[in-house]
Coordinates of C-alpha atoms in Angstrom, one line a residue:
M1 CA 152.9 184.1 14.9
K2 CA 155.9 186.6 15.1
L3 CA 156.7 188.3 18.3
G4 CA 158.0 191.7 16.7
I5 CA 155.1 192.1 15.3
L6 CA 153.3 192.0 18.9
K7 CA 156.3 193.9 20.2
T8 CA 155.0 197.0 17.8
L9 CA 151.9 196.3 18.1
V10 CA 152.0 196.6 22.4
G11 CA 155.4 199.5 21.3
T12 CA 153.0 201.8 19.7
V13 CA 151.3 202.5 22.8
A14 CA 153.6 201.5 25.3
P15 CA 157.0 201.0 24.0
T16 CA 159.1 200.8 26.8
I17 CA 156.8 197.4 27.3
G18 CA 157.0 196.0 23.8
T19 CA 161.4 196.9 24.0
A20 CA 161.0 194.2 27.2
L21 CA 158.7 191.8 25.1
G22 CA 161.0 188.6 24.3
G23 CA 163.6 189.8 26.4
P24 CA 164.9 189.0 29.6
M25 CA 161.7 190.6 31.5
G26 CA 159.9 189.5 28.5
G27 CA 157.9 187.7 31.2
M28 CA 156.5 189.7 33.2
A29 CA 156.0 192.7 30.2
A30 CA 153.1 190.0 29.3
N31 CA 151.7 189.5 32.6
M32 CA 151.1 193.4 33.4
I33 CA 150.1 193.3 29.8
S34 CA 147.7 190.3 30.3
E35 CA 146.2 191.6 33.2
V36 CA 145.2 194.9 31.5
L37 CA 143.5 193.4 28.4
G38 CA 141.9 190.9 30.6
C39 CA 143.9 188.2 28.8
D40 CA 146.2 185.0 29.2
P41 CA 149.5 186.1 28.6
E42 CA 150.3 184.2 25.4
P43 CA 151.9 186.3 22.5
K44 CA 148.7 185.6 20.3
K45 CA 146.1 185.8 23.1
I46 CA 147.9 189.5 23.9
Q47 CA 147.4 190.5 20.0
K48 CA 144.5 189.8 19.3
A49 CA 143.5 191.4 22.3
M50 CA 145.6 194.3 21.4
E51 CA 144.1 194.9 18.7
T52 CA 140.1 194.8 20.1
A53 CA 141.2 197.2 22.9
S54 CA 139.1 199.6 24.2
P55 CA 140.6 203.8 24.7
E56 CA 140.4 203.0 28.7
Q57 CA 142.5 199.4 28.0
L58 CA 144.5 201.7 26.3
A59 CA 145.1 204.3 28.7
Q60 CA 145.5 201.8 31.6
L61 CA 148.4 200.2 29.6
K62 CA 150.2 203.4 29.7
K63 CA 149.8 203.2 33.4
V64 CA 151.2 200.0 33.3
E65 CA 154.2 201.3 31.8
A66 CA 155.1 203.9 33.7
Y67 CA 155.4 201.8 36.7
F68 CA 156.9 199.2 34.1
E69 CA 159.4 201.8 34.0
V70 CA 159.5 203.3 37.6
Q71 CA 160.3 199.4 38.6
M72 CA 163.5 198.7 35.9
K73 CA 165.6 201.7 37.0
K74 CA 164.8 200.0 40.8
L75 CA 166.2 197.0 39.4
D76 CA 169.1 199.3 37.9
I77 CA 167.5 197.4 34.2
D78 CA 168.1 199.2 31.2
L79 CA 165.7 197.6 28.6
F80 CA 167.8 199.7 25.9
A81 CA 170.7 198.5 26.3
L82 CA 169.4 195.1 26.9
E83 CA 168.4 195.2 23.4
T84 CA 171.2 196.6 22.0
A85 CA 173.8 194.5 23.3
D86 CA 171.5 191.8 22.1
V87 CA 171.9 193.3 18.5
Q88 CA 175.4 193.8 18.5
D89 CA 175.4 190.1 19.8
A90 CA 174.2 188.8 17.0
R91 CA 176.4 190.7 15.1
G92 CA 179.3 189.8 16.1
K93 CA 178.3 186.0 16.1
F94 CA 177.1 186.2 12.2
S95 CA 179.0 189.0 11.3
K96 CA 181.9 186.3 10.3
D97 CA 180.2 184.4 9.3
W98 CA 180.6 182.7 5.7
T99 CA 176.9 182.0 5.0
A100 CA 175.7 185.0 5.8
R101 CA 178.5 186.6 3.9
I102 CA 177.5 185.1 0.5
I103 CA 174.4 185.7 1.0
G104 CA 174.9 190.2 1.4
I105 CA 177.5 189.3 -2.0
F106 CA 175.1 187.7 -3.8
V107 CA 171.5 189.5 -2.6
V108 CA 174.7 193.3 -3.2
G109 CA 175.4 191.3 -6.2
G110 CA 172.1 191.2 -7.2
F111 CA 171.5 194.2 -7.0
M112 CA 173.6 196.0 -8.7
G113 CA 173.2 193.7 -11.8
Y114 CA 169.6 194.3 -11.8
I115 CA 170.5 198.1 -12.2
F116 CA 173.0 197.8 -15.0
L117 CA 171.0 195.1 -16.4
V118 CA 167.9 197.8 -16.3
T119 CA 170.8 200.6 -17.6
L120 CA 171.2 198.7 -20.1
Q121 CA 168.0 198.0 -21.8
P122 CA 165.3 200.8 -23.9
P123 CA 163.3 202.3 -21.2
E124 CA 159.8 201.1 -23.9
Q125 CA 161.5 197.2 -22.8
N126 CA 161.1 198.0 -19.1
S127 CA 158.2 197.9 -17.2
E128 CA 158.1 201.2 -14.5
A129 CA 155.8 199.5 -12.3
L130 CA 158.4 196.5 -12.2
I131 CA 161.2 197.9 -12.0
N132 CA 159.7 200.0 -8.9
L133 CA 159.1 197.1 -7.2
V134 CA 162.2 194.8 -7.4
L135 CA 164.5 197.8 -7.0
G136 CA 162.8 198.6 -3.4
Y137 CA 163.0 195.1 -3.0
L138 CA 166.3 194.7 -3.2
G139 CA 167.1 198.0 -2.0
G140 CA 165.5 197.2 1.1
L141 CA 168.3 194.2 1.5
A142 CA 171.3 195.6 0.0
S143 CA 170.6 198.3 2.7
A144 CA 170.2 195.7 5.7
I145 CA 173.3 194.2 4.5
I146 CA 175.2 196.8 4.2
S147 CA 174.1 198.2 7.9
F148 CA 174.8 195.3 9.2
Y149 CA 178.7 194.9 7.7
F150 CA 179.6 198.3 7.9
G151 CA 176.8 199.9 10.3
A152 CA 177.8 202.8 13.0
S153 CA 178.1 200.0 15.8
N154 CA 179.9 197.6 14.3
K155 CA 183.7 197.6 14.8
Q156 CA 186.6 195.8 14.2
D157 CA 189.0 193.3 17.0
N158 CA 192.3 193.6 17.2
E159 CA 192.7 190.0 17.1

């Protein structure tokens, strides 16, 4: 099971606790969630419990989130800053990696090439559903790659 799915699932009810999962405060967040839902603090069990949670449990989870936020403020921990720092750290490490660059070049090149080929073909030879599917998928990949390399938070180091 992917942790991102669990973070999204928990994050819909309790965004702060959802953000904490997978980070340095993830164990504490998982324990708080599991106490409310009455399950073990394991990702699969928490996800299953979240999917079958009663409205009362979800309301209790909101109360626990408020308590969690207070505890984080007392400890002077900004979870959103930690998550942003994690993303920036990944960008710093992998933006100079040639594997990521090569994959990025191929995806963006493939996207542009596909647009060029679809434009050259007569409209009656194209399957509109297939073109939309492929363009949507390649467009999403190209957008993520371009955001990674040229995003607003990407700064060049003067080395």
